[in-house]
Amino acid sequence: MNPVPETREAWAGVARGAGAILRDIEVVCSDPAEHRRRVGTRHAAGGDHCGRWAPPTPSDLERYARDYRPWTTPRLVIDTAGRAPDSDFRRLLAGLGLPTLPP
């Protein structure tokens, strides 16, 4: 997550240092009820490689929303509200100028 310009710029610096092309992508769910439902059904099956990952709590989401700063640089926005994952993936590929999958 990159809720503030400082983290976004840090990742841009990493890309520049590596000579890589950076493509910023913001994935959102514009339906608050659906977002809460999704978060509530997440689980840490296996966690990260160290077993320390835990799904965000409602207070984590509130803090993230409070800390979030709007983007001022170009990015591809994928809104997943009310859409099937394969549709989102197709939009992502198209937005990146990559070949899309057959239906």
mmCIF file with all atom_site columns, C-alpha atoms in Angstrom:
data_model
loop_
_atom_site.group_PDB
_atom_site.id
_atom_site.type_symbol
_atom_site.label_atom_id
_atom_site.label_alt_id
_atom_site.label_comp_id
_atom_site.label_asym_id
_atom_site.label_entity_id
_atom_site.label_seq_id
_atom_site.pdbx_PDB_ins_code
_atom_site.Cartn_x
_atom_site.Cartn_y
_atom_site.Cartn_z
_atom_site.occupancy
_atom_site.B_iso_or_equiv
_atom_site.pdbx_formal_charge
_atom_site.auth_seq_id
_atom_site.auth_comp_id
_atom_site.auth_asym_id
_atom_site.auth_atom_id
_atom_site.pdbx_PDB_model_num
ATOM 1   C CA . MET A 1 1   ? 0.000   0.000   0.000   1.00 0.00 ? 1   MET A CA 1
ATOM 2   C CA . ASN A 1 2   ? 1.195   3.458   -0.803  1.00 0.00 ? 2   ASN A CA 1
ATOM 3   C CA . PRO A 1 3   ? -1.191  5.823   0.958   1.00 0.00 ? 3   PRO A CA 1
ATOM 4   C CA . VAL A 1 4   ? 1.176   8.817   1.011   1.00 0.00 ? 4   VAL A CA 1
ATOM 5   C CA . PRO A 1 5   ? 3.385   10.559  -1.562  1.00 0.00 ? 5   PRO A CA 1
ATOM 6   C CA . GLU A 1 6   ? 6.558   9.707   0.366   1.00 0.00 ? 6   GLU A CA 1
ATOM 7   C CA . THR A 1 7   ? 6.140   5.946   -0.106  1.00 0.00 ? 7   THR A CA 1
ATOM 8   C CA . ARG A 1 8   ? 5.104   6.385   -3.726  1.00 0.00 ? 8   ARG A CA 1
ATOM 9   C CA . GLU A 1 9   ? 8.230   8.441   -4.402  1.00 0.00 ? 9   GLU A CA 1
ATOM 10  C CA . ALA A 1 10  ? 10.387  5.887   -2.565  1.00 0.00 ? 10  ALA A CA 1
ATOM 11  C CA . TRP A 1 11  ? 9.168   3.134   -4.917  1.00 0.00 ? 11  TRP A CA 1
ATOM 12  C CA . ALA A 1 12  ? 9.711   5.435   -7.911  1.00 0.00 ? 12  ALA A CA 1
ATOM 13  C CA . GLY A 1 13  ? 13.280  5.927   -6.692  1.00 0.00 ? 13  GLY A CA 1
ATOM 14  C CA . VAL A 1 14  ? 13.800  2.184   -6.490  1.00 0.00 ? 14  VAL A CA 1
ATOM 15  C CA . ALA A 1 15  ? 12.559  1.821   -10.079 1.00 0.00 ? 15  ALA A CA 1
ATOM 16  C CA . ARG A 1 16  ? 14.825  4.638   -11.307 1.00 0.00 ? 16  ARG A CA 1
ATOM 17  C CA . GLY A 1 17  ? 17.801  3.129   -9.480  1.00 0.00 ? 17  GLY A CA 1
ATOM 18  C CA . ALA A 1 18  ? 17.137  -0.232  -11.105 1.00 0.00 ? 18  ALA A CA 1
ATOM 19  C CA . GLY A 1 19  ? 16.614  1.279   -14.540 1.00 0.00 ? 19  GLY A CA 1
ATOM 20  C CA . ALA A 1 20  ? 13.085  -0.122  -14.543 1.00 0.00 ? 20  ALA A CA 1
ATOM 21  C CA . ILE A 1 21  ? 9.860   1.324   -15.884 1.00 0.00 ? 21  ILE A CA 1
ATOM 22  C CA . LEU A 1 22  ? 7.433   2.068   -13.076 1.00 0.00 ? 22  LEU A CA 1
ATOM 23  C CA . ARG A 1 23  ? 3.726   1.568   -13.663 1.00 0.00 ? 23  ARG A CA 1
ATOM 24  C CA . ASP A 1 24  ? 1.647   2.783   -10.727 1.00 0.00 ? 24  ASP A CA 1
ATOM 25  C CA . ILE A 1 25  ? -1.549  0.822   -10.258 1.00 0.00 ? 25  ILE A CA 1
ATOM 26  C CA . GLU A 1 26  ? -4.174  1.686   -7.653  1.00 0.00 ? 26  GLU A CA 1
ATOM 27  C CA . VAL A 1 27  ? -6.682  -1.063  -6.917  1.00 0.00 ? 27  VAL A CA 1
ATOM 28  C CA . VAL A 1 28  ? -9.798  0.195   -5.146  1.00 0.00 ? 28  VAL A CA 1
ATOM 29  C CA . CYS A 1 29  ? -13.210 -1.056  -4.137  1.00 0.00 ? 29  CYS A CA 1
ATOM 30  C CA . SER A 1 30  ? -15.519 1.945   -4.320  1.00 0.00 ? 30  SER A CA 1
ATOM 31  C CA . ASP A 1 31  ? -18.366 0.130   -2.541  1.00 0.00 ? 31  ASP A CA 1
ATOM 32  C CA . PRO A 1 32  ? -17.717 0.548   1.225   1.00 0.00 ? 32  PRO A CA 1
ATOM 33  C CA . ALA A 1 33  ? -20.064 -2.295  2.237   1.00 0.00 ? 33  ALA A CA 1
ATOM 34  C CA . GLU A 1 34  ? -18.431 -4.687  -0.232  1.00 0.00 ? 34  GLU A CA 1
ATOM 35  C CA . HIS A 1 35  ? -14.986 -3.595  0.933   1.00 0.00 ? 35  HIS A CA 1
ATOM 36  C CA . ARG A 1 36  ? -15.862 -4.324  4.577   1.00 0.00 ? 36  ARG A CA 1
ATOM 37  C CA . ARG A 1 37  ? -17.306 -7.706  3.538   1.00 0.00 ? 37  ARG A CA 1
ATOM 38  C CA . ARG A 1 38  ? -14.150 -8.645  1.661   1.00 0.00 ? 38  ARG A CA 1
ATOM 39  C CA . VAL A 1 39  ? -11.883 -7.618  4.503   1.00 0.00 ? 39  VAL A CA 1
ATOM 40  C CA . GLY A 1 40  ? -14.049 -9.534  6.969   1.00 0.00 ? 40  GLY A CA 1
ATOM 41  C CA . THR A 1 41  ? -13.674 -12.757 4.969   1.00 0.00 ? 41  THR A CA 1
ATOM 42  C CA . ARG A 1 42  ? -9.880  -12.622 4.601   1.00 0.00 ? 42  ARG A CA 1
ATOM 43  C CA . HIS A 1 43  ? -7.794  -15.055 6.553   1.00 0.00 ? 43  HIS A CA 1
ATOM 44  C CA . ALA A 1 44  ? -4.113  -15.570 7.028   1.00 0.00 ? 44  ALA A CA 1
ATOM 45  C CA . ALA A 1 45  ? -3.973  -19.119 5.705   1.00 0.00 ? 45  ALA A CA 1
ATOM 46  C CA . GLY A 1 46  ? -0.291  -19.810 6.054   1.00 0.00 ? 46  GLY A CA 1
ATOM 47  C CA . GLY A 1 47  ? 0.557   -16.148 6.502   1.00 0.00 ? 47  GLY A CA 1
ATOM 48  C CA . ASP A 1 48  ? 3.640   -14.749 4.851   1.00 0.00 ? 48  ASP A CA 1
ATOM 49  C CA . HIS A 1 49  ? 6.881   -16.677 4.617   1.00 0.00 ? 49  HIS A CA 1
ATOM 50  C CA . CYS A 1 50  ? 7.519   -15.910 8.293   1.00 0.00 ? 50  CYS A CA 1
ATOM 51  C CA . GLY A 1 51  ? 3.947   -16.579 9.418   1.00 0.00 ? 51  GLY A CA 1
ATOM 52  C CA . ARG A 1 52  ? 3.495   -13.015 10.706  1.00 0.00 ? 52  ARG A CA 1
ATOM 53  C CA . TRP A 1 53  ? 0.914   -11.603 8.269   1.00 0.00 ? 53  TRP A CA 1
ATOM 54  C CA . ALA A 1 54  ? -2.573  -10.938 9.570   1.00 0.00 ? 54  ALA A CA 1
ATOM 55  C CA . PRO A 1 55  ? -5.545  -9.509  7.679   1.00 0.00 ? 55  PRO A CA 1
ATOM 56  C CA . PRO A 1 56  ? -6.295  -5.843  8.323   1.00 0.00 ? 56  PRO A CA 1
ATOM 57  C CA . THR A 1 57  ? -8.713  -5.027  11.119  1.00 0.00 ? 57  THR A CA 1
ATOM 58  C CA . PRO A 1 58  ? -11.498 -2.436  10.881  1.00 0.00 ? 58  PRO A CA 1
ATOM 59  C CA . SER A 1 59  ? -9.272  0.004   12.801  1.00 0.00 ? 59  SER A CA 1
ATOM 60  C CA . ASP A 1 60  ? -6.461  -0.642  10.291  1.00 0.00 ? 60  ASP A CA 1
ATOM 61  C CA . LEU A 1 61  ? -8.841  0.341   7.496   1.00 0.00 ? 61  LEU A CA 1
ATOM 62  C CA . GLU A 1 62  ? -9.918  3.490   9.333   1.00 0.00 ? 62  GLU A CA 1
ATOM 63  C CA . ARG A 1 63  ? -6.284  4.481   9.879   1.00 0.00 ? 63  ARG A CA 1
ATOM 64  C CA . TYR A 1 64  ? -5.447  3.811   6.230   1.00 0.00 ? 64  TYR A CA 1
ATOM 65  C CA . ALA A 1 65  ? -8.420  5.913   5.066   1.00 0.00 ? 65  ALA A CA 1
ATOM 66  C CA . ARG A 1 66  ? -7.376  8.722   7.404   1.00 0.00 ? 66  ARG A CA 1
ATOM 67  C CA . ASP A 1 67  ? -3.726  8.607   6.225   1.00 0.00 ? 67  ASP A CA 1
ATOM 68  C CA . TYR A 1 68  ? -4.505  8.264   2.508   1.00 0.00 ? 68  TYR A CA 1
ATOM 69  C CA . ARG A 1 69  ? -3.395  11.163  0.286   1.00 0.00 ? 69  ARG A CA 1
ATOM 70  C CA . PRO A 1 70  ? -4.790  11.491  -3.246  1.00 0.00 ? 70  PRO A CA 1
ATOM 71  C CA . TRP A 1 71  ? -2.432  10.706  -6.094  1.00 0.00 ? 71  TRP A CA 1
ATOM 72  C CA . THR A 1 72  ? -0.990  13.629  -8.048  1.00 0.00 ? 72  THR A CA 1
ATOM 73  C CA . THR A 1 73  ? 0.867   11.496  -10.582 1.00 0.00 ? 73  THR A CA 1
ATOM 74  C CA . PRO A 1 74  ? -0.510  9.301   -13.365 1.00 0.00 ? 74  PRO A CA 1
ATOM 75  C CA . ARG A 1 75  ? -1.639  5.798   -12.439 1.00 0.00 ? 75  ARG A CA 1
ATOM 76  C CA . LEU A 1 76  ? -3.937  3.067   -13.631 1.00 0.00 ? 76  LEU A CA 1
ATOM 77  C CA . VAL A 1 77  ? -6.980  2.751   -11.361 1.00 0.00 ? 77  VAL A CA 1
ATOM 78  C CA . ILE A 1 78  ? -8.788  -0.578  -11.199 1.00 0.00 ? 78  ILE A CA 1
ATOM 79  C CA . ASP A 1 79  ? -12.101 -0.399  -9.300  1.00 0.00 ? 79  ASP A CA 1
ATOM 80  C CA . THR A 1 80  ? -13.100 -3.941  -8.342  1.00 0.00 ? 80  THR A CA 1
ATOM 81  C CA . ALA A 1 81  ? -16.560 -3.080  -6.961  1.00 0.00 ? 81  ALA A CA 1
ATOM 82  C CA . GLY A 1 82  ? -19.248 -5.200  -8.587  1.00 0.00 ? 82  GLY A CA 1
ATOM 83  C CA . ARG A 1 83  ? -16.931 -6.808  -11.088 1.00 0.00 ? 83  ARG A CA 1
ATOM 84  C CA . ALA A 1 84  ? -15.637 -10.320 -11.599 1.00 0.00 ? 84  ALA A CA 1
ATOM 85  C CA . PRO A 1 85  ? -11.909 -10.887 -11.001 1.00 0.00 ? 85  PRO A CA 1
ATOM 86  C CA . ASP A 1 86  ? -11.340 -11.958 -14.613 1.00 0.00 ? 86  ASP A CA 1
ATOM 87  C CA . SER A 1 87  ? -12.856 -8.673  -15.795 1.00 0.00 ? 87  SER A CA 1
ATOM 88  C CA . ASP A 1 88  ? -10.512 -6.733  -13.495 1.00 0.00 ? 88  ASP A CA 1
ATOM 89  C CA . PHE A 1 89  ? -7.545  -8.716  -14.784 1.00 0.00 ? 89  PHE A CA 1
ATOM 90  C CA . ARG A 1 90  ? -8.514  -8.001  -18.393 1.00 0.00 ? 90  ARG A CA 1
ATOM 91  C CA . ARG A 1 91  ? -8.792  -4.274  -17.614 1.00 0.00 ? 91  ARG A CA 1
ATOM 92  C CA . LEU A 1 92  ? -5.378  -4.394  -15.935 1.00 0.00 ? 92  LEU A CA 1
ATOM 93  C CA . LEU A 1 93  ? -3.768  -6.036  -18.958 1.00 0.00 ? 93  LEU A CA 1
ATOM 94  C CA . ALA A 1 94  ? -5.440  -3.575  -21.334 1.00 0.00 ? 94  ALA A CA 1
ATOM 95  C CA . GLY A 1 95  ? -4.439  -0.619  -19.151 1.00 0.00 ? 95  GLY A CA 1
ATOM 96  C CA . LEU A 1 96  ? -0.823  -1.762  -19.270 1.00 0.00 ? 96  LEU A CA 1
ATOM 97  C CA . GLY A 1 97  ? -0.983  -2.192  -23.041 1.00 0.00 ? 97  GLY A CA 1
ATOM 98  C CA . LEU A 1 98  ? -0.546  -5.951  -22.792 1.00 0.00 ? 98  LEU A CA 1
ATOM 99  C CA . PRO A 1 99  ? -2.384  -8.581  -24.844 1.00 0.00 ? 99  PRO A CA 1
ATOM 100 C CA . THR A 1 100 ? -5.663  -9.590  -23.267 1.00 0.00 ? 100 THR A CA 1
ATOM 101 C CA . LEU A 1 101 ? -6.777  -13.138 -22.651 1.00 0.00 ? 101 LEU A CA 1
ATOM 102 C CA . PRO A 1 102 ? -9.387  -14.792 -24.840 1.00 0.00 ? 102 PRO A CA 1
ATOM 103 C CA . PRO A 1 103 ? -12.900 -14.771 -23.341 1.00 0.00 ? 103 PRO A CA 1
#
